[in-house]
Amino acid sequence: MRLFFLSTLALAFAASGYALPRSTVNLLKETVHVPRGWTRHSSPSPDHVIVLRIGLPQPNFPVLEKHLYEVSDPAHERYGQHLSKEEVDNLVAPHSDSIKAVDEWLASFGFGEESIVRSPAKDWVTIRVPVSLAEEMLDTKYHVWKHDKSGDYLVRTTSYSLPETLHEHVDVIQPTTMFAQFKGAKSTLVWMDETETVEVQHGKTRIVDPATGLAVDPSCNTTITISCLQQMYNAVGYEPLADGGNSIGITGYLEQFANLQDLQTFYAEQRPDALNSSFEFISVKGGLNDQNLSNAGAEANLDVQFAFGLSFPTPGTFYSTAGRPPFMPDADTPTDTNEPYTDWLDFILSHPNPPLSISTSYGDDEQTVPQSFAQRACNGFAQLGARGVSLMFSSGDGGVGDGDTNPDTQTCFTNDGRNVTRFIPGFPASCPFVTSVGGTQHFPEVAVSRFFSGGGFSDYFARPAYQNEVVNRYLKNLAPGTYEGLFNRNGRAIPDVAAQGDFFRIFLSGTPIRIGGTSASSPTFAGFVALLNDARLRANKSPLGFLNPLFYSKAASGFNDITVGINGGCGTQGFNATVGWDPVTGLGTPNFGKLKNLVTSS
């Protein structure tokens, strides 16, 4: 039967102009050590379906990167002249030789054009394939792996090979070696007084920050509201336009549903002028919009209530992307859907008009994401930045550790087979083309102490030029030998900025609760970026786009410097907050009034 199939296939390919590739030697393309905490469980069914994503090289990406930095640098004559979707697609398109080589390889296994899904730039090819055929194509063996702590399951391999002639035409193929658990900034949601109804009280004696001169209601030290953030960040009285061309987006994953009834209750209490307004819901890959009040998601509610509450009446969009681990290896779940953020990235890159400010409160340990995949995802974020989109990601809540909020149970070891102690940066926060947001608390502000503001240095990405001056100054002031060997002194440093990340009052399933984490910091910061974009658009200027080159240069004086706090983890005190940039709170928290004046003068 197999011989008959191949003979028939060969005739079909000959008629269509395809030729079966000559026999060639398979060479190892990628191999990984199984991350700590994963145990081989069983063999998957041969019929288990894998959605394979094949990344073709982007030979002109350095040109795109050059464009990105020119249009994002306020000192450059091209500042704000963002590229169109079509221009970006052309710059990341693979060479025709790569498209042909991959097509011929796929054709040799029976995949014609009707079986292939291509990205708009044709730099990604997606196919659905049973695991038995995937093993043949990649010369490997898949297994079901179980995560000891969470009970999650993944179907993965630890290595795969490709024909020697194909290596130069393929950057990455996943899911193969990726053991990441894409979760809400790890254990980022910290619940407080779950059953307590917290009354918002307005004190008569306001607290003044001597460093900034700003004053806030004393209740803001125990309960964060929209009003508190407006006071802390100098935005009281600013009213954005509803129809000025501005927009803001929130990404939602893992069946986190943003509940409209909870949003209205939140608005009634904290933003009454927004009552009866809503946001646009967009489903990605079948993402649901469950409005059962009992199924409301804490993460989703936190994100939309504060991001959209701060930026009202700026049009908001909530993206619900399908796919939720854990995958259960049984007949009821034949398709492994556990990397939903790549589906969102595919979708948003194909969208002609994405929101101008987008916040994501999800991520994982950088070392659980193969570097080849991390680089390609990061390149996708660069494409959005070049088009004028500002991307915010939570820096995580594990300090310098692995995301576990309990310092006694953190496992800070490398996944490279050496199992040596190492600080654990997070991804996508470590991508140099996004803005990583750390957490603060109280007023005057200090770095969050209870669950630690994620920060440190990437092991995958080199430090970008825009960070060199401030990061080198921080490292120079570290005592000689501090944490020697525990972090990459030449890596991209995180976070870039910070915002309040504790005691946030939201409504969840009809009940007011307080909640915290850098999951709160990122949508908060995105809300203020939306206000800055409103100010830019009113001044007939372009949206801000990729923020970091601006923040580390002209706009650096628009931040409230945070000088108190640490981000302990891995059995250490972690790094310290200090004057200037630091790997706990970055450049600091936004002073909207100052930033507005700075960005509208560019």
XYZ file of C-alpha atoms in Angstrom:
602
model
C 0.000 0.000 0.000
C 2.838 2.403 0.883
C 4.614 1.639 -2.434
C 1.394 2.214 -4.388
C 0.842 5.519 -2.523
C 4.343 6.782 -3.302
C 4.125 5.753 -6.956
C 0.798 7.538 -7.356
C 2.176 10.540 -5.508
C 5.222 10.676 -7.758
C 3.051 10.704 -10.898
C 0.888 13.458 -9.432
C 3.915 15.590 -8.568
C 5.424 15.060 -12.022
C 2.190 16.254 -13.604
C 2.090 19.321 -11.361
C 5.711 20.274 -11.927
C 6.995 19.076 -8.562
C 9.864 16.645 -8.313
C 10.507 14.325 -5.436
C 13.716 15.431 -3.718
C 16.734 13.205 -4.101
C 17.627 11.003 -1.182
C 19.737 12.940 1.248
C 21.227 12.593 4.695
C 19.176 13.767 7.646
C 21.164 16.001 9.973
C 20.244 17.086 13.481
C 18.481 20.455 13.373
C 17.748 21.061 17.045
C 18.055 19.283 20.367
C 17.160 20.294 23.913
C 17.509 18.927 27.414
C 14.159 18.214 29.029
C 13.416 21.114 31.385
C 13.392 20.344 35.073
C 9.992 19.175 36.290
C 8.905 17.315 33.134
C 8.641 13.503 33.148
C 8.148 11.245 30.162
C 4.673 9.811 30.572
C 3.736 7.654 27.565
C 3.669 7.427 23.787
C 0.996 9.424 21.939
C -1.491 7.778 19.638
C -0.118 7.563 16.075
C -3.270 9.445 15.008
C -2.716 12.319 17.438
C -2.743 15.495 15.331
C 0.016 18.066 15.605
C -0.235 21.514 14.053
C 3.328 21.977 12.783
C 4.580 25.516 12.173
C 7.607 25.785 9.905
C 9.502 29.071 10.015
C 11.355 29.987 6.818
C 14.359 32.338 7.067
C 13.776 36.096 6.801
C 16.919 37.214 4.933
C 15.942 40.884 4.968
C 15.051 41.089 8.657
C 18.179 43.213 9.396
C 16.757 45.779 6.965
C 13.427 45.736 8.808
C 15.245 46.142 12.117
C 17.085 49.167 10.720
C 13.759 50.692 9.673
C 12.303 49.908 13.113
C 15.028 51.772 14.977
C 14.949 54.744 12.608
C 11.195 55.282 12.922
C 11.364 54.739 16.714
C 14.285 57.055 17.492
C 13.124 60.611 18.299
C 16.513 61.944 17.181
C 16.176 60.450 13.701
C 14.643 62.359 10.803
C 12.338 59.388 10.067
C 10.886 59.294 13.593
C 7.216 58.293 13.479
C 7.225 57.353 9.790
C 5.956 53.823 10.398
C 5.800 51.189 7.704
C 2.676 49.747 6.158
C 1.660 46.128 6.581
C 2.611 45.461 2.967
C 6.049 47.025 3.398
C 6.705 44.918 6.494
C 5.497 41.736 4.788
C 7.885 42.356 1.901
C 10.814 42.831 4.284
C 10.256 39.545 6.146
C 9.398 37.442 3.102
C 11.619 34.374 2.600
C 13.686 33.824 -0.513
C 11.878 31.998 -3.305
C 14.483 29.209 -3.056
C 13.399 28.561 0.536
C 9.729 28.454 -0.394
C 10.482 26.009 -3.211
C 12.702 23.776 -1.079
C 10.163 23.508 1.737
C 7.282 22.958 -0.697
C 9.143 20.112 -2.406
C 9.984 18.519 0.939
C 6.347 18.731 2.038
C 5.172 17.417 -1.330
C 7.311 14.319 -0.877
C 5.118 13.500 2.125
C 1.832 14.187 0.339
C 1.217 17.824 1.224
C -0.068 19.881 -1.667
C -0.955 23.561 -1.678
C -4.470 22.813 -0.442
C -2.983 21.280 2.744
C -0.744 24.253 3.559
C -1.562 27.501 5.367
C 0.866 30.348 4.714
C 1.350 33.570 6.630
C 0.802 36.791 4.656
C 4.579 37.161 4.201
C 4.925 33.420 3.455
C 7.572 33.204 6.203
C 5.506 30.646 8.140
C 4.011 27.447 6.776
C 1.475 25.549 8.874
C 0.293 21.977 8.350
C -1.805 19.520 10.341
C -0.115 16.157 10.590
C -0.593 12.923 12.564
C 2.234 12.279 14.974
C 3.270 9.119 13.110
C 3.942 11.143 9.956
C 5.589 13.964 11.894
C 8.024 11.417 13.333
C 8.855 10.224 9.828
C 9.268 13.733 8.449
C 11.472 14.894 11.325
C 13.308 11.614 11.914
C 12.363 11.669 15.584
C 10.141 10.162 18.258
C 7.439 12.099 20.079
C 6.385 11.321 23.657
C 3.708 12.534 26.032
C 5.407 14.510 28.807
C 3.816 15.384 32.147
C 4.680 18.408 34.254
C 5.190 17.157 37.795
C 3.877 20.235 39.575
C 0.944 21.353 37.418
C -0.107 18.048 35.890
C -0.009 19.589 32.393
C 0.700 17.282 29.441
C 2.579 18.046 26.240
C 3.392 15.962 23.170
C 7.006 16.821 22.431
C 10.327 15.478 21.262
C 13.774 16.440 22.490
C 15.361 16.649 19.029
C 14.544 16.563 15.343
C 16.429 16.257 12.078
C 15.961 17.468 8.517
C 17.563 16.660 5.176
C 20.928 18.353 4.918
C 19.800 20.377 1.911
C 16.864 21.795 3.879
C 18.730 23.261 6.857
C 19.451 26.608 5.236
C 15.793 26.971 4.278
C 14.227 26.325 7.708
C 14.755 28.387 10.869
C 12.514 26.472 13.219
C 9.770 23.850 13.402
C 7.390 23.721 16.365
C 5.829 22.152 18.350
C 8.819 19.897 18.684
C 11.254 20.885 21.437
C 9.264 23.647 23.180
C 8.284 22.784 26.754
C 7.058 26.247 27.762
C 3.874 26.627 29.789
C 2.364 29.857 28.535
C 0.614 31.176 31.609
C -0.480 34.442 33.135
C 3.018 35.832 33.801
C 3.556 32.583 35.704
C 1.937 32.931 39.173
C 1.258 36.582 38.578
C -2.183 36.914 40.159
C -1.930 37.396 43.906
C -5.285 37.348 45.638
C -6.027 39.274 48.801
C -9.108 39.375 50.984
C -10.922 37.176 48.521
C -14.161 37.171 50.477
C -13.831 40.650 51.920
C -15.773 43.552 50.482
C -13.279 46.379 50.384
C -14.783 49.829 50.751
C -13.097 52.602 48.816
C -12.649 55.525 51.221
C -11.425 58.984 50.409
C -9.316 60.553 53.108
C -9.112 64.259 53.831
C -5.334 64.444 54.230
C -3.562 63.606 51.015
C -0.161 61.935 50.870
C 2.496 63.945 49.063
C 5.534 62.457 47.328
C 8.353 64.912 48.028
C 10.252 63.719 44.939
C 7.463 64.523 42.468
C 5.188 66.878 44.399
C 2.203 64.702 43.471
C -0.476 64.070 46.092
C -2.850 61.124 46.395
C -5.684 59.991 48.571
C -4.386 57.908 51.529
C -6.698 55.018 50.598
C -4.434 54.425 47.600
C -1.890 52.775 49.894
C -4.281 49.890 50.469
C -6.622 49.904 47.469
C -5.729 50.881 43.901
C -8.493 52.388 41.772
C -8.636 54.290 38.480
C -8.640 57.534 40.468
C -5.541 56.470 42.413
C -3.591 55.799 39.224
C -4.656 59.098 37.693
C -3.435 60.891 40.822
C -0.169 58.943 41.131
C 0.751 59.366 37.482
C -0.307 62.982 36.982
C -3.231 62.369 34.631
C -6.116 63.866 36.606
C -8.502 65.707 34.299
C -7.092 64.443 31.001
C -9.928 63.344 28.699
C -9.014 61.472 25.498
C -11.105 61.630 22.357
C -13.472 58.829 21.410
C -13.002 59.277 17.672
C -9.443 60.524 17.248
C -8.125 57.387 15.541
C -6.656 55.925 18.732
C -7.078 52.328 19.969
C -5.980 49.918 22.713
C -5.980 46.108 22.899
C -5.770 43.356 25.512
C -4.811 39.766 24.739
C -6.657 36.946 26.470
C -5.658 33.287 26.625
C -6.331 30.052 28.458
C -10.115 30.507 28.573
C -9.865 33.764 30.481
C -13.172 35.502 29.810
C -13.684 39.250 30.222
C -17.115 39.607 31.768
C -19.260 42.521 30.608
C -21.473 42.574 33.703
C -18.416 42.825 35.944
C -17.079 45.612 33.718
C -20.288 47.614 34.121
C -20.184 47.164 37.899
C -16.567 48.308 37.894
C -17.438 51.324 35.749
C -20.375 52.222 37.995
C -18.023 52.440 40.957
C -14.807 53.768 39.414
C -15.616 55.235 36.003
C -19.316 56.210 35.916
C -18.899 58.205 32.696
C -18.032 54.899 30.985
C -21.248 53.139 32.018
C -22.976 51.262 29.188
C -19.834 51.380 27.050
C -18.035 48.197 26.095
C -15.186 46.878 23.954
C -14.888 44.989 20.704
C -14.530 41.240 21.138
C -12.426 39.391 18.559
C -12.156 35.600 18.528
C -8.831 34.152 17.393
C -8.802 30.500 16.283
C -12.206 29.939 17.861
C -11.635 31.751 21.141
C -14.851 31.911 23.164
C -16.727 34.759 24.810
C -18.365 33.011 27.759
C -20.459 35.600 29.604
C -21.583 33.301 32.398
C -20.792 35.453 35.434
C -19.398 32.504 37.360
C -16.864 31.838 34.588
C -15.379 35.331 34.611
C -11.582 35.316 34.499
C -9.579 37.210 37.118
C -6.774 37.952 34.656
C -9.103 39.062 31.861
C -11.263 41.189 34.168
C -8.221 42.863 35.700
C -6.798 43.677 32.288
C -9.917 45.118 30.653
C -11.252 46.926 33.706
C -8.077 48.918 34.268
C -6.705 49.265 30.719
C -10.046 50.337 29.278
C -11.061 52.231 32.415
C -7.898 54.350 32.287
C -8.120 55.032 28.548
C -11.902 55.563 28.198
C -13.372 56.523 25.738
C -10.527 55.185 23.558
C -11.918 52.212 21.555
C -10.768 48.948 23.137
C -10.446 45.413 21.796
C -10.219 42.161 23.709
C -8.719 39.193 21.827
C -9.779 35.761 23.009
C -7.412 33.155 21.593
C -8.414 29.498 21.756
C -6.122 26.781 23.002
C -5.603 25.838 26.585
C -3.169 23.534 28.301
C -3.199 21.072 29.826
C -3.561 18.784 26.843
C -5.019 15.477 27.983
C -3.656 12.506 26.028
C -6.927 10.771 25.267
C -9.317 10.342 22.361
C -11.359 13.397 23.311
C -8.483 15.789 22.634
C -6.835 14.601 19.424
C -5.156 17.930 18.647
C -2.381 19.404 20.776
C -3.263 23.095 21.242
C -0.842 24.573 23.711
C 0.947 27.513 22.081
C -1.974 29.926 21.636
C 0.073 33.119 21.631
C 1.640 32.159 18.297
C -1.887 31.942 16.886
C -2.554 35.466 18.172
C 0.701 36.736 16.682
C -0.200 35.207 13.307
C -3.618 36.835 13.488
C -2.500 40.311 14.524
C 0.271 40.405 11.918
C -2.341 39.683 9.244
C -4.663 42.392 10.594
C -4.578 45.646 8.581
C -5.249 47.917 11.583
C -4.095 46.471 14.915
C -4.608 48.495 18.117
C -1.921 51.091 18.725
C -1.278 49.982 22.325
C -1.477 46.289 23.301
C -0.859 44.659 26.689
C -0.081 40.989 27.379
C 0.183 39.580 30.888
C 1.419 36.126 29.908
C 4.815 34.498 29.557
C 7.196 31.846 30.829
C 10.793 31.151 31.747
C 13.004 32.128 28.831
C 14.972 28.887 28.999
C 11.886 26.715 28.400
C 11.416 28.372 24.992
C 13.944 27.164 22.379
C 16.083 30.098 21.325
C 15.248 29.604 17.654
C 11.541 29.957 18.425
C 12.041 32.884 20.804
C 13.972 34.741 18.117
C 11.248 34.217 15.516
C 8.483 35.311 17.899
C 10.551 38.350 18.840
C 10.936 39.183 15.148
C 7.148 39.145 14.915
C 6.934 41.755 17.671
C 9.442 43.882 15.742
C 7.122 43.782 12.736
C 4.307 45.244 14.831
C 6.588 47.932 16.236
C 7.631 48.972 12.738
C 3.944 49.404 11.912
C 3.395 51.780 14.856
C 2.138 49.382 17.539
C 3.329 49.691 21.162
C 3.626 46.283 22.883
C 3.696 45.896 26.671
C 4.486 42.627 28.481
C 4.479 41.864 32.203
C 7.995 41.244 33.500
C 6.773 38.425 35.766
C 6.450 37.978 39.503
C 9.331 35.688 40.443
C 11.978 38.357 40.958
C 15.166 36.885 39.526
C 13.721 33.387 39.961
C 11.570 30.979 37.987
C 8.202 32.563 38.639
C 7.421 30.695 41.845
C 6.359 33.361 44.339
C 7.671 31.289 47.236
C 11.448 31.865 47.428
C 11.872 28.593 49.300
C 10.536 26.512 46.407
C 12.116 28.302 43.468
C 14.231 26.071 41.235
C 16.821 28.321 39.639
C 18.761 25.851 37.540
C 19.745 25.808 33.900
C 18.086 23.477 31.407
C 21.262 22.890 29.410
C 22.224 19.628 31.091
C 24.590 21.265 33.568
C 21.873 22.027 36.151
C 23.881 24.914 37.555
C 22.294 27.700 39.560
C 21.228 30.605 37.377
C 18.832 33.545 37.502
C 15.815 32.871 35.265
C 14.688 35.714 32.952
C 11.222 35.610 31.417
C 10.026 35.584 27.814
C 8.494 37.397 25.892
C 9.491 40.181 28.318
C 13.148 39.596 27.355
C 12.517 40.369 23.679
C 14.274 43.690 22.925
C 11.387 44.804 20.665
C 8.769 44.972 23.449
C 8.397 47.111 26.560
C 8.722 45.042 29.722
C 6.753 46.317 32.722
C 7.744 45.673 36.344
C 5.728 46.315 39.491
C 5.572 48.889 42.298
C 3.379 49.423 45.333
C 2.346 52.102 47.852
C 2.856 55.848 47.626
C 5.504 57.179 47.561
C 6.259 54.193 45.377
C 8.649 51.348 46.111
C 9.315 48.090 44.265
C 6.765 45.411 45.071
C 8.090 43.411 47.998
C 5.501 40.704 48.515
C 5.787 38.868 45.202
C 8.848 40.511 43.627
C 9.033 42.465 40.395
C 10.490 40.211 37.694
C 13.770 41.520 36.316
C 17.264 40.631 35.215
C 19.157 39.919 32.017
C 18.350 37.758 29.008
C 20.443 34.727 28.140
C 19.111 34.748 24.564
C 19.121 38.378 23.440
C 22.086 40.737 23.456
C 21.641 44.093 25.120
C 20.253 46.592 22.576
C 22.124 49.846 22.028
C 19.297 51.930 23.493
C 20.015 50.374 26.926
C 23.796 50.530 26.968
C 24.345 53.784 28.831
C 21.934 53.260 31.731
C 22.518 49.525 32.147
C 26.302 49.857 32.059
C 26.002 52.533 34.743
C 23.974 50.170 36.929
C 26.415 47.300 36.436
C 29.382 49.546 37.129
C 27.894 50.443 40.507
C 27.368 46.799 41.511
C 29.935 45.551 43.979
C 32.656 43.559 42.165
C 31.746 39.895 41.861
C 28.068 40.400 42.734
C 26.158 37.327 41.525
C 29.118 36.316 39.381
C 28.002 33.645 36.900
C 24.332 33.937 37.835
C 23.344 36.284 35.022
C 24.446 37.447 31.591
C 26.023 40.887 32.004
C 25.731 41.477 28.250
C 22.072 40.474 27.949
C 18.986 42.527 27.188
C 17.970 43.964 30.562
C 14.439 43.894 31.994
C 12.181 45.558 32.937
C 12.119 48.782 30.948
C 9.528 50.594 33.056
C 7.163 49.918 35.945
C 3.689 50.713 37.242
C 1.614 49.911 40.303
C 1.116 46.167 40.689
C -0.585 45.542 44.032
C -3.938 45.972 45.805
C -5.943 46.476 42.584
C -9.674 46.538 43.231
C -11.568 44.682 40.512
C -14.935 43.003 40.237
C -14.946 39.248 39.662
C -18.185 37.266 39.325
C -20.019 40.169 40.898
C -17.721 40.447 43.920
C -15.152 43.170 44.629
C -11.716 41.750 45.355
C -8.156 43.023 45.510
C -5.576 41.441 43.302
C -1.950 42.025 42.372
C 0.954 41.127 40.135
C 2.747 42.558 37.140
C -0.389 41.362 35.373
C -1.814 44.590 36.763
C 1.251 46.679 35.895
C 1.260 45.949 32.160
C -2.373 46.881 31.333
C -2.009 49.929 33.596
C 1.031 51.121 31.689
C -0.698 50.346 28.378
C -3.600 52.549 29.471
C -1.273 55.504 29.928
C 0.442 54.789 26.599
C -3.021 55.000 25.027
C -3.433 58.446 26.602
C -0.049 59.490 25.212
C -1.077 58.277 21.778
C -4.242 60.357 22.086
C -2.129 63.427 22.819
C 0.136 62.661 19.836
C -2.778 62.185 17.462
C -4.409 65.417 18.652
C -1.173 67.188 17.793
C -1.349 65.700 14.282
C 1.580 63.414 15.003
C 1.980 59.684 14.451
C 1.373 57.122 17.215
C 4.336 56.223 19.405
C 4.954 52.700 18.102
C 7.997 50.902 19.554
C 8.577 52.786 22.806
C 12.005 51.849 24.119
C 14.306 54.048 22.012
C 12.156 57.061 23.040
C 11.970 56.081 26.709
C 15.711 55.549 27.084
C 16.524 58.910 25.476
C 14.310 61.982 25.135
C 11.501 60.753 27.413
C 13.683 59.400 30.241
C 12.948 62.489 32.346
C 9.234 61.692 32.189
C 9.478 58.826 34.676
C 9.254 58.741 38.458
C 12.483 57.111 39.596
C 11.943 54.248 42.067
C 14.920 53.851 44.396
C 13.676 51.488 47.114
C 13.161 47.732 46.885
C 14.665 44.460 45.713
C 13.500 41.524 43.596
C 14.791 38.560 45.525
C 14.786 34.974 44.330
C 16.988 31.929 43.813
C 18.076 32.156 47.449
C 19.411 35.695 46.981
C 18.278 39.256 47.625
C 18.169 39.723 43.875
C 18.885 43.107 42.378
C 18.209 46.431 44.061
C 16.231 49.444 42.986
C 18.436 52.518 42.844
C 18.813 55.956 41.300
C 18.354 55.656 37.546
C 17.526 52.464 35.665
C 17.568 49.203 37.623
C 16.535 45.581 36.919
C 13.632 45.859 39.390
C 11.618 48.858 38.215
C 13.455 49.863 35.021
C 13.346 53.593 34.303
C 10.513 54.009 36.796
C 6.790 54.756 36.628
C 5.098 57.183 34.199
C 4.501 60.848 34.929
C 1.844 61.381 32.305
C 1.946 65.165 32.435
C 5.682 65.249 31.752
C 5.560 62.484 29.151
C 2.694 64.183 27.312
C 4.752 67.347 26.916
C 7.796 65.357 25.801
C 6.042 63.196 23.210
C 4.019 66.012 21.674
C 7.146 68.087 21.108
C 8.809 65.398 18.949
